[in-house]
Coordinates of C-alpha atoms and ligand atoms in Angstrom, one line a residue:
M1 CA 13.0 -20.4 -15.6
F2 CA 12.0 -17.8 -12.9
D3 CA 9.6 -18.5 -10.1
V4 CA 7.9 -15.2 -10.5
I5 CA 8.0 -12.4 -13.1
I6 CA 6.6 -9.1 -11.9
S7 CA 5.5 -6.6 -14.6
G8 CA 6.2 -3.1 -13.3
C9 CA 8.8 -1.7 -10.8
G10 CA 6.7 0.9 -9.1
S11 CA 6.2 0.7 -5.3
T12 CA 3.9 -2.3 -5.5
G13 CA 6.2 -4.4 -7.8
A14 CA 9.4 -3.5 -5.8
M15 CA 7.7 -4.4 -2.4
L16 CA 6.4 -7.7 -3.8
A17 CA 9.8 -8.6 -5.2
A18 CA 11.4 -8.0 -1.8
E19 CA 8.8 -10.0 0.0
L20 CA 9.3 -13.0 -2.3
R21 CA 13.1 -12.8 -1.9
L22 CA 12.7 -13.3 1.8
H23 CA 11.7 -16.8 0.9
D24 CA 14.4 -17.4 -1.7
V25 CA 11.9 -17.1 -4.6
R26 CA 13.7 -16.4 -8.0
V27 CA 12.2 -13.1 -9.0
L28 CA 12.6 -11.0 -12.2
V29 CA 11.0 -7.5 -12.3
L30 CA 10.4 -6.1 -15.8
E31 CA 10.0 -2.4 -16.0
K32 CA 9.2 -0.7 -19.3
E33 CA 10.8 2.7 -18.4
T34 CA 14.6 2.8 -18.8
E35 CA 15.0 5.4 -16.0
P36 CA 13.2 5.8 -12.7
P37 CA 10.5 8.6 -12.7
S38 CA 11.4 12.2 -11.8
F39 CA 7.8 13.1 -11.5
V40 CA 7.4 14.1 -7.8
R41 CA 4.1 13.4 -6.1
I42 CA 4.5 14.2 -2.4
V43 CA 3.2 11.1 -0.9
G44 CA 2.4 10.3 2.7
L45 CA 3.2 6.9 4.1
H46 CA 0.3 6.2 6.5
M47 CA 0.5 4.3 9.8
R48 CA -0.1 0.8 8.5
S49 CA 2.6 1.2 5.7
L50 CA 5.0 2.6 8.3
E51 CA 4.3 -0.5 10.4
L52 CA 5.0 -2.7 7.4
M53 CA 8.3 -0.9 6.9
A54 CA 9.1 -1.4 10.6
M55 CA 8.3 -5.1 10.2
R56 CA 10.9 -5.5 7.5
G57 CA 13.6 -3.2 9.0
L58 CA 13.0 -0.5 6.3
L59 CA 11.5 2.2 8.5
D60 CA 14.8 4.0 9.4
R61 CA 15.7 4.3 5.7
M62 CA 12.3 5.9 5.0
L63 CA 12.5 8.2 8.0
E64 CA 15.9 9.5 6.8
H65 CA 14.2 10.9 3.7
G66 CA 10.9 12.0 4.9
R67 CA 9.3 14.4 7.4
R68 CA 7.0 13.3 10.2
R69 CA 3.7 15.1 10.3
P70 CA 0.7 14.8 12.6
V71 CA -2.1 12.4 11.5
G72 CA -4.7 15.0 11.2
G73 CA -6.7 16.5 8.2
L74 CA -6.6 13.3 6.2
F75 CA -10.3 12.8 5.4
A76 CA -11.3 15.2 2.6
A77 CA -8.6 17.6 4.0
I78 CA -11.0 18.4 6.9
D79 CA -8.9 20.2 9.4
K80 CA -9.2 18.2 12.6
P81 CA -6.4 16.9 14.8
A82 CA -6.2 13.1 15.2
P83 CA -7.4 11.4 18.4
K84 CA -4.6 11.4 21.0
D85 CA -4.2 7.7 21.8
L86 CA -4.0 6.1 18.3
D87 CA -3.1 2.4 18.7
S88 CA 0.2 2.4 16.9
A89 CA 3.9 2.9 17.8
H90 CA 4.1 4.8 14.5
A91 CA 1.2 7.3 14.9
Y92 CA 2.4 9.9 12.4
L93 CA 2.3 10.6 8.6
L94 CA 5.6 10.4 6.8
G95 CA 5.8 13.0 4.0
I96 CA 8.2 11.6 1.5
P97 CA 8.3 11.9 -2.3
Q98 CA 7.1 9.0 -4.3
P99 CA 10.3 8.6 -6.4
V100 CA 12.3 8.2 -3.1
I101 CA 10.0 5.5 -1.8
E102 CA 10.3 3.7 -5.1
R103 CA 14.0 4.0 -5.1
L104 CA 14.4 2.7 -1.6
L105 CA 12.0 -0.2 -2.2
E106 CA 13.8 -1.1 -5.4
E107 CA 17.2 -1.0 -3.7
N108 CA 15.9 -3.2 -0.9
A109 CA 14.6 -5.7 -3.5
T110 CA 17.8 -5.9 -5.4
Q111 CA 19.9 -6.1 -2.2
L112 CA 17.7 -9.1 -1.3
G113 CA 18.6 -10.7 -4.7
A114 CA 15.7 -9.7 -7.0
Q115 CA 16.7 -9.0 -10.6
V116 CA 15.2 -5.7 -12.0
R117 CA 15.4 -5.2 -15.8
R118 CA 14.6 -1.7 -17.0
G119 CA 13.5 -1.1 -20.6
G120 CA 11.7 -4.4 -20.6
A121 CA 8.0 -3.8 -21.4
V122 CA 5.7 -6.8 -21.1
T123 CA 3.6 -7.0 -24.3
G124 CA 2.1 -10.5 -24.1
F125 CA 1.9 -13.8 -22.2
E126 CA 0.4 -17.3 -22.4
Q127 CA -0.2 -19.5 -19.4
D128 CA -0.4 -23.3 -19.2
D129 CA -0.5 -25.9 -16.4
K130 CA 3.2 -25.5 -15.5
G131 CA 3.8 -21.8 -15.9
V132 CA 3.6 -18.6 -17.9
T133 CA 5.5 -17.6 -21.0
V134 CA 6.0 -13.8 -21.0
E135 CA 6.7 -11.8 -24.1
L136 CA 8.7 -8.6 -24.1
A137 CA 8.5 -5.7 -26.6
D138 CA 11.7 -6.8 -28.3
G139 CA 10.3 -10.2 -28.9
E140 CA 12.2 -12.0 -26.2
R141 CA 10.2 -14.7 -24.4
L142 CA 10.8 -15.6 -20.7
R143 CA 9.3 -18.4 -18.7
S144 CA 8.2 -18.3 -15.0
R145 CA 5.8 -20.2 -12.8
Y146 CA 3.7 -17.1 -12.0
L147 CA 3.3 -13.6 -13.4
V148 CA 2.1 -10.6 -11.3
G149 CA 0.9 -7.5 -13.0
C150 CA 2.0 -4.5 -10.9
D151 CA 2.0 -2.4 -14.0
G152 CA -0.3 0.5 -12.9
G153 CA -3.7 1.7 -13.7
R154 CA -3.4 1.0 -17.5
S155 CA -2.0 -2.5 -16.8
T156 CA -1.1 -4.5 -19.9
V157 CA -1.3 -7.7 -17.8
R158 CA -4.9 -6.9 -16.7
E159 CA -6.0 -6.1 -20.2
L160 CA -4.4 -9.2 -21.8
L161 CA -5.9 -11.3 -19.0
G162 CA -9.3 -10.0 -20.1
V163 CA -10.2 -9.1 -16.5
G164 CA -12.9 -6.4 -16.4
F165 CA -12.2 -3.1 -14.7
P166 CA -15.6 -1.6 -14.1
G167 CA -16.2 1.7 -12.4
E168 CA -16.6 5.3 -13.2
P169 CA -14.5 7.3 -15.8
S170 CA -13.0 10.6 -14.8
R171 CA -15.5 13.4 -14.2
T172 CA -12.9 16.0 -13.3
E173 CA -9.3 16.4 -13.9
T174 CA -6.6 18.3 -11.9
L175 CA -3.4 19.9 -13.2
M176 CA -0.3 19.3 -11.2
G177 CA 3.2 20.6 -11.8
E178 CA 6.4 22.1 -10.4
M179 CA 7.4 25.6 -11.5
K180 CA 8.6 29.0 -10.4
V181 CA 6.3 32.0 -9.6
G182 CA 6.9 35.7 -10.5
V183 CA 5.3 37.3 -7.4
P184 CA 6.4 37.5 -3.8
Q185 CA 5.8 34.5 -1.5
E186 CA 3.4 36.5 0.8
E187 CA 1.2 37.3 -2.1
V188 CA 1.0 33.6 -3.1
A189 CA 0.3 32.6 0.5
A190 CA -2.5 35.1 1.0
K191 CA -4.3 34.1 -2.2
V192 CA -3.9 30.4 -1.4
A193 CA -5.3 30.8 2.1
E194 CA -8.3 32.7 0.7
I195 CA -9.2 30.3 -2.2
G196 CA -8.1 27.2 -0.2
R197 CA -10.9 27.8 2.3
T198 CA -13.5 26.5 -0.2
N199 CA -11.5 25.0 -3.1
K200 CA -9.5 21.9 -1.9
R201 CA -8.2 21.2 -5.4
F202 CA -6.1 24.3 -5.5
W203 CA -2.7 25.1 -4.0
L204 CA 0.7 26.5 -4.5
R205 CA 3.2 25.2 -2.0
P206 CA 6.9 26.2 -1.8
F207 CA 8.9 23.2 -2.9
G208 CA 12.5 24.3 -2.3
E209 CA 15.0 26.2 -4.6
G210 CA 12.3 28.8 -5.4
A211 CA 10.0 26.3 -7.0
Y212 CA 6.3 25.7 -6.2
S213 CA 4.2 22.6 -6.4
V214 CA 1.0 23.9 -8.2
V215 CA -2.3 22.1 -8.2
V216 CA -5.4 23.6 -9.9
P217 CA -8.6 22.1 -11.4
A218 CA -8.3 21.5 -15.2
A219 CA -10.8 23.1 -17.6
G220 CA -12.4 19.7 -18.4
V221 CA -11.5 16.1 -19.0
G222 CA -8.8 16.0 -21.7
D223 CA -6.7 13.5 -23.5
R224 CA -4.5 11.9 -20.8
A225 CA -1.9 11.0 -23.3
E226 CA -1.2 14.7 -23.9
P227 CA 0.6 16.4 -21.1
P228 CA -0.8 19.9 -20.2
T229 CA 1.1 23.0 -21.2
L230 CA 2.2 25.9 -19.0
E231 CA -0.4 28.0 -20.8
D232 CA -3.1 25.5 -19.5
F233 CA -1.8 26.2 -15.9
R234 CA -1.8 30.0 -16.5
Q235 CA -5.4 29.9 -17.9
Q236 CA -6.7 27.8 -15.0
L237 CA -4.9 29.8 -12.3
R238 CA -6.5 33.0 -13.7
A239 CA -9.9 31.3 -13.8
V240 CA -9.7 30.1 -10.2
A241 CA -7.5 32.7 -8.4
G242 CA -7.9 35.7 -10.7
T243 CA -4.1 35.7 -11.3
D244 CA -1.6 33.4 -12.9
F245 CA 1.1 34.3 -10.3
G246 CA 3.5 34.9 -13.2
V247 CA 4.3 31.1 -13.3
H248 CA 7.3 30.2 -15.4
S249 CA 10.2 27.7 -15.8
P250 CA 8.2 24.4 -15.3
R251 CA 10.2 21.4 -14.2
W252 CA 7.4 19.0 -15.0
L253 CA 3.6 19.3 -15.8
S254 CA 1.0 16.6 -15.4
R255 CA -2.7 15.9 -14.9
F256 CA -4.7 13.4 -13.0
G257 CA -8.3 12.4 -13.0
D258 CA -10.8 10.9 -10.5
A259 CA -11.5 7.7 -12.4
T260 CA -12.6 5.0 -9.9
R261 CA -12.3 1.3 -11.0
L262 CA -11.8 -2.1 -9.4
A263 CA -10.6 -5.3 -11.2
E264 CA -13.3 -8.0 -11.2
R265 CA -10.7 -10.6 -10.2
Y266 CA -7.2 -10.4 -8.8
R267 CA -6.2 -13.9 -10.0
V268 CA -6.7 -15.9 -13.1
G269 CA -4.7 -19.2 -12.8
R270 CA -1.0 -18.3 -12.6
V271 CA -1.4 -14.6 -13.2
L272 CA -2.2 -12.1 -10.5
L273 CA -2.8 -8.4 -10.2
A274 CA -1.7 -5.9 -7.4
G275 CA -1.6 -2.2 -6.8
D276 CA -3.0 0.3 -9.3
A277 CA -3.3 -2.6 -11.8
A278 CA -6.1 -3.9 -9.6
H279 CA -7.7 -0.6 -8.4
I280 CA -7.6 3.1 -9.2
H281 CA -9.3 6.0 -7.4
P282 CA -8.6 9.7 -6.9
P283 CA -5.6 10.6 -4.7
T284 CA -7.8 12.2 -1.9
G285 CA -6.5 11.0 1.5
G286 CA -3.2 9.8 -0.2
Q287 CA -4.1 6.1 -0.2
G288 CA -3.1 4.5 -3.6
L289 CA 0.5 3.8 -3.0
N290 CA -0.1 2.7 0.5
L291 CA -2.9 0.3 -0.7
G292 CA -0.6 -1.2 -3.4
V293 CA 2.3 -1.7 -0.9
Q294 CA -0.1 -3.5 1.4
D295 CA -1.4 -5.7 -1.4
A296 CA 2.2 -6.7 -2.0
F297 CA 2.7 -7.5 1.7
N298 CA -0.4 -9.7 1.7
L299 CA 0.4 -11.5 -1.5
G300 CA 4.2 -12.0 -1.0
W301 CA 4.3 -14.7 1.6
K302 CA 1.3 -16.5 0.1
L303 CA 2.8 -16.7 -3.4
A304 CA 6.2 -17.7 -1.8
A305 CA 4.4 -20.5 0.1
Q306 CA 2.8 -21.7 -3.1
I307 CA 6.2 -21.8 -4.8
R308 CA 8.0 -23.4 -1.9
G309 CA 5.3 -26.1 -1.9
W310 CA 3.9 -25.7 1.6
A311 CA 0.9 -23.5 0.9
P312 CA -2.5 -24.9 2.0
E313 CA -4.9 -25.5 -1.0
T314 CA -6.8 -22.2 -0.7
L315 CA -4.0 -19.9 0.7
L316 CA -3.3 -18.0 -2.6
D317 CA -7.0 -17.3 -3.1
T318 CA -7.2 -15.6 0.3
Y319 CA -5.2 -12.8 -1.4
Q320 CA -8.3 -11.7 -3.4
A321 CA -10.7 -12.6 -0.6
E322 CA -8.9 -10.3 1.8
R323 CA -7.6 -7.5 -0.3
R324 CA -10.4 -6.8 -2.8
P325 CA -12.9 -5.8 0.0
V326 CA -10.2 -3.4 1.4
A327 CA -9.8 -1.8 -2.1
E328 CA -13.6 -1.6 -2.4
D329 CA -13.7 0.3 0.9
V330 CA -10.9 2.7 -0.3
L331 CA -12.7 3.4 -3.5
D332 CA -15.9 4.2 -1.6
N333 CA -14.1 6.6 0.8
T334 CA -12.4 8.4 -2.0
R335 CA -15.8 8.7 -3.8
A336 CA -17.2 10.3 -0.6
Q337 CA -14.2 12.6 -0.2
M338 CA -14.5 13.8 -3.8
E339 CA -18.1 14.8 -3.1
L340 CA -16.9 16.7 -0.1
H341 CA -14.4 18.6 -2.3
S342 CA -17.1 19.9 -4.5
T343 CA -17.7 23.7 -4.3
E344 CA -21.5 23.2 -4.8
P345 CA -23.7 24.4 -1.9
G346 CA -25.1 20.9 -1.1
P347 CA -21.7 19.1 -0.7
Q348 CA -20.3 22.1 1.1
A349 CA -23.2 21.8 3.6
V350 CA -22.5 18.0 4.1
R351 CA -18.8 19.0 4.6
R352 CA -19.8 21.4 7.4
L353 CA -21.9 18.8 9.0
L354 CA -19.2 16.1 8.8
T355 CA -16.7 18.7 10.2
E356 CA -19.0 19.0 13.3
L357 CA -19.4 15.2 13.6
M358 CA -15.7 14.8 13.6
D359 CA -15.6 16.5 17.0
F360 CA -16.9 13.2 18.3
D361 CA -13.9 11.1 19.0
E362 CA -15.4 7.9 17.6
V363 CA -16.2 9.4 14.3
N364 CA -12.8 11.0 13.9
R365 CA -11.0 7.8 15.0
H366 CA -13.1 5.7 12.6
L367 CA -12.1 7.8 9.6
I368 CA -8.4 8.0 10.6
E369 CA -8.2 4.2 11.1
K370 CA -9.9 3.8 7.7
I371 CA -7.5 6.1 5.8
T372 CA -4.4 4.9 7.5
A373 CA -5.5 1.2 7.2
I374 CA -4.8 0.3 10.9
G375 CA -8.5 -0.5 11.3
I376 CA -8.5 -3.4 8.8
R377 CA -9.9 -6.7 10.0
Y378 CA -9.7 -9.6 7.6
D379 CA -12.5 -12.2 7.9
F380 CA -10.9 -15.3 9.5
G381 CA -14.2 -16.5 10.8
E382 CA -15.8 -16.3 14.2
G383 CA -13.5 -15.3 17.1
P384 CA -12.4 -12.6 19.4
E385 CA -12.3 -9.0 18.2
L386 CA -8.5 -9.2 17.7
L387 CA -8.7 -12.1 15.3
G388 CA -7.9 -10.9 11.7
R389 CA -6.6 -7.6 12.9
R390 CA -3.0 -6.5 12.9
L391 CA -1.1 -6.6 16.1
P392 CA 0.6 -3.3 17.0
D393 CA 4.3 -3.1 17.6
L394 CA 4.3 -4.3 21.2
D395 CA 7.1 -4.4 23.7
V396 CA 8.5 -7.9 24.1
K397 CA 11.4 -9.1 26.2
S398 CA 13.9 -8.8 23.4
G399 CA 12.7 -5.3 22.3
R400 CA 9.9 -4.6 19.9
L401 CA 7.6 -7.2 18.3
Y402 CA 8.1 -6.0 14.8
G403 CA 11.9 -6.5 15.1
L404 CA 11.0 -10.2 15.2
L405 CA 9.2 -10.2 11.8
H406 CA 12.1 -9.0 9.6
R407 CA 12.5 -12.3 7.9
G408 CA 8.8 -12.6 6.8
R409 CA 8.0 -15.7 8.8
G410 CA 5.1 -16.5 11.0
L411 CA 5.4 -16.0 14.8
L412 CA 3.9 -17.6 17.8
L413 CA 3.9 -15.1 20.6
D414 CA 3.4 -17.3 23.7
R415 CA 2.8 -16.0 27.2
T416 CA 2.1 -19.5 28.5
E417 CA 5.6 -20.8 27.7
R418 CA 4.2 -24.2 27.2
L419 CA 3.1 -24.3 23.5
S420 CA 5.2 -25.3 20.5
V421 CA 5.3 -24.7 16.8
G422 CA 6.4 -28.3 16.3
G423 CA 6.9 -29.3 12.7
W424 CA 6.2 -25.8 11.5
A425 CA 9.4 -24.4 13.0
D426 CA 10.9 -24.0 9.5
R427 CA 8.2 -21.4 8.7
V428 CA 7.1 -20.1 12.1
D429 CA 9.2 -18.6 14.9
H430 CA 8.2 -19.1 18.6
L431 CA 8.7 -16.4 21.2
A432 CA 7.9 -17.6 24.8
D433 CA 7.5 -14.4 26.7
P434 CA 5.2 -14.1 29.7
T435 CA 5.9 -10.4 29.9
A436 CA 4.6 -9.6 26.3
A437 CA 2.1 -6.7 26.5
L438 CA -0.9 -8.8 25.4
D439 CA -4.2 -9.4 27.2
V440 CA -4.6 -12.9 25.7
P441 CA -2.5 -16.0 26.4
C442 CA -1.0 -16.5 22.9
V443 CA -1.4 -15.3 19.4
L444 CA -0.2 -16.8 16.1
L445 CA 0.8 -14.0 13.7
R446 CA 1.0 -14.5 9.9
P447 CA 4.1 -13.0 8.2
D448 CA 2.0 -9.9 7.5
G449 CA 1.5 -9.3 11.2
H450 CA -2.2 -10.2 11.2
V451 CA -3.6 -12.3 14.1
A452 CA -4.4 -15.8 12.7
W453 CA -5.2 -17.5 16.1
I454 CA -5.7 -16.6 19.8
G455 CA -5.8 -19.2 22.5
D456 CA -3.8 -21.5 24.8
D457 CA -4.6 -25.0 23.5
Q458 CA -1.9 -26.9 21.6
R459 CA -4.3 -29.0 19.5
D460 CA -6.3 -25.9 18.4
L461 CA -3.0 -24.2 17.6
D462 CA -1.9 -27.1 15.5
D463 CA -5.1 -26.9 13.5
H464 CA -4.5 -23.2 12.8
L465 CA -0.9 -23.8 12.0
S466 CA -2.1 -26.3 9.3
R467 CA -4.7 -23.8 8.1
W468 CA -2.2 -21.0 7.4
F469 CA 1.2 -22.8 7.1
G470 CA 0.3 -26.1 5.5
K471 CA 1.5 -29.6 6.5
P472 CA 4.2 -29.8 9.2
A473 CA 7.6 -30.8 8.0
R474 CA 8.2 -33.0 11.0
P475 CA 4.7 -34.1 12.2
D476 CA 5.8 -35.9 15.4
R477 CA 8.3 -33.7 17.0
R478 CA 7.6 -30.9 19.5
S479 CA 10.0 -27.9 19.2
A480 CA 11.5 -25.7 21.8
P481 CA 11.1 -21.9 21.5
T482 CA 13.3 -20.5 18.7
A483 CA 15.6 -17.8 19.8
T484 CA 14.1 -15.2 17.4
R485 CA 15.9 -12.0 16.9
P486 CA 15.9 -9.2 14.4
G487 CA 17.5 -10.5 11.3
Ligands
FAD501 C1 -1.3 13.5 -8.0 C2 -1.2 12.2 -7.3 C3 -0.9 12.2 -6.0 C4 -0.9 11.0 -5.3 N1 -0.7 11.0 -3.9 C5 -0.7 9.9 -3.3 C6 -0.4 9.9 -1.9 O1 -0.2 10.9 -1.2 N2 -0.4 8.7 -1.2 C7 -0.6 7.5 -1.9 O2 -0.6 6.4 -1.2 N3 -0.8 7.5 -3.2 C8 -0.9 8.6 -3.9 N4 -1.1 8.6 -5.2 C9 -1.4 7.3 -5.9 C10 0.0 6.6 -6.2 O3 0.8 7.4 -7.0 C11 -0.4 5.2 -6.9 O4 -1.4 4.6 -6.3 C12 0.9 4.3 -7.0 O5 1.9 4.9 -7.8 C13 0.6 2.9 -7.5 O6 1.8 2.2 -7.5 P1 1.9 0.9 -8.4 O7 3.3 0.4 -8.2 O8 0.8 0.0 -8.2 O9 1.7 1.5 -9.9 P2 2.7 2.6 -10.7 O10 3.2 3.5 -9.7 O11 1.8 3.1 -11.7 O12 3.8 1.7 -11.2 C14 3.6 0.8 -12.3 C15 4.9 0.6 -13.0 O13 4.7 -0.3 -14.1 C16 5.4 0.1 -15.2 N5 4.8 -0.5 -16.4 C17 3.6 -0.2 -17.0 N6 3.3 -1.0 -18.0 C18 4.3 -1.9 -18.1 C19 4.6 -3.0 -18.9 N7 3.8 -3.3 -19.9 N8 5.7 -3.7 -18.7 C20 6.6 -3.4 -17.7 N9 6.4 -2.3 -16.9 C21 5.2 -1.6 -17.1 C22 5.3 1.6 -15.2 O14 6.4 2.2 -15.9 C23 5.5 1.9 -13.7 O15 6.8 2.0 -13.3 C24 -1.1 9.8 -6.0 C25 -1.4 9.8 -7.3 C26 -1.5 11.0 -8.0 C27 -1.8 11.0 -9.5

């Protein structure tokens, strides 16, 4: 019997598996593909995802394989530099191929003790009061306490669960592939610059070893099960650019649409959904992978708490309450961006107007904080502005704050040096540090780095420890600060 079976070992499934392993949860990840994907989508890890990686000690591994870029031009590819003083120690975009992110996250999950079984497609399941029986394509049946569908936009788990996935079907499709060109680089660059001024769904970018990443609008909405041919690319390149650039020797060819859909529920009993299984939208602004990884980060500690037996009654349901509105907002911003990508005169006029408005710092900042997810504020009820937001990676006496969150536990950051986490010390660390760069006396951080309480009163703190971390293990004893360190 496993505690959790995860269907799908993409970035969401791998991140969730690692988060669960931090709490010794027995995890099996079932992945239908026998080999990791070779399909390269250049993906940007945005500020909040980079912060998550820093919180779990994974950032250096990601940095080794990616290239730091400025955080500008994210919203509908409108070319504006980011505001200067973005409130993050990781204020850049990390360009890194999706298969590399997936590999690093999977390696991390297995190093932490998760089992990953490739060639294991989930085809059915039944749930009862005690757990879920999961059926594989070869007929094998496995038992776990919970099942999480991280199996992508066409999620089998979501379909079997009968959860609706309302939204809009694809209206446009885009061809994407990697291939060689038969004309000089300067010729390609000149044409791309000319067309790219008005057509944001067209580019040819050098991709190393003489290959180019090619993106061009498709002729219409086709059968997604059928991959496009090289001839489809040639035809569309001629239609858009007047030349097919002599493209040849494709390494892979693919197409993607702009379907936009959101699952009606993220949880039914012991079965949950995360990542693309819960939401799909066009890739404008590069948000999908980031959103899924952040779902996993929100869900991991809550599901672990449920399994370890200390979760307060409603903790697991806060996953949907917090993350579904975030996805709704991403869906909306991608809808808006797609309109701004249209070459029709009306949307082009709106684009010019928004380009002007982005000269106002507040507008630019609002859009950047939205796309990079550092502006998220969960609804934890009435309270100061910081409540429900993530705390940036502050300086603390032992180094950086995020270095104290590697183990996925809560943290009391206490400038008064007189508070205690008492009977919650088995789940919550305590750093007494009057020098911490905070302008409030104390904050209680959840394992995902969001501020769950602000104050200086022990009784009020105890109430909030109960709200987020359940009943104390030792109700009567006060604890001394724990010597927390990166671990
Ligand atoms: C062209 C393009 C560019 C993009 N660029 C960006 C970007 O720059 N930034 C960004 O953040 N996002 C980007 N995205 C979106 C991103 O690729 C997805 O949001 C992300 O892959 C979702 O991750 P996931 O783990 O939730 O799902 P997936 O990556 O779809 O992973 C699901 C996994 O589940 C497996 N699976 C499916 N069914 C089963 C089953 N029945 N049993 C077991 N396993 C199963 C699949 O094989 C797969 O490995 C882009 C998408 C496209 C198409």
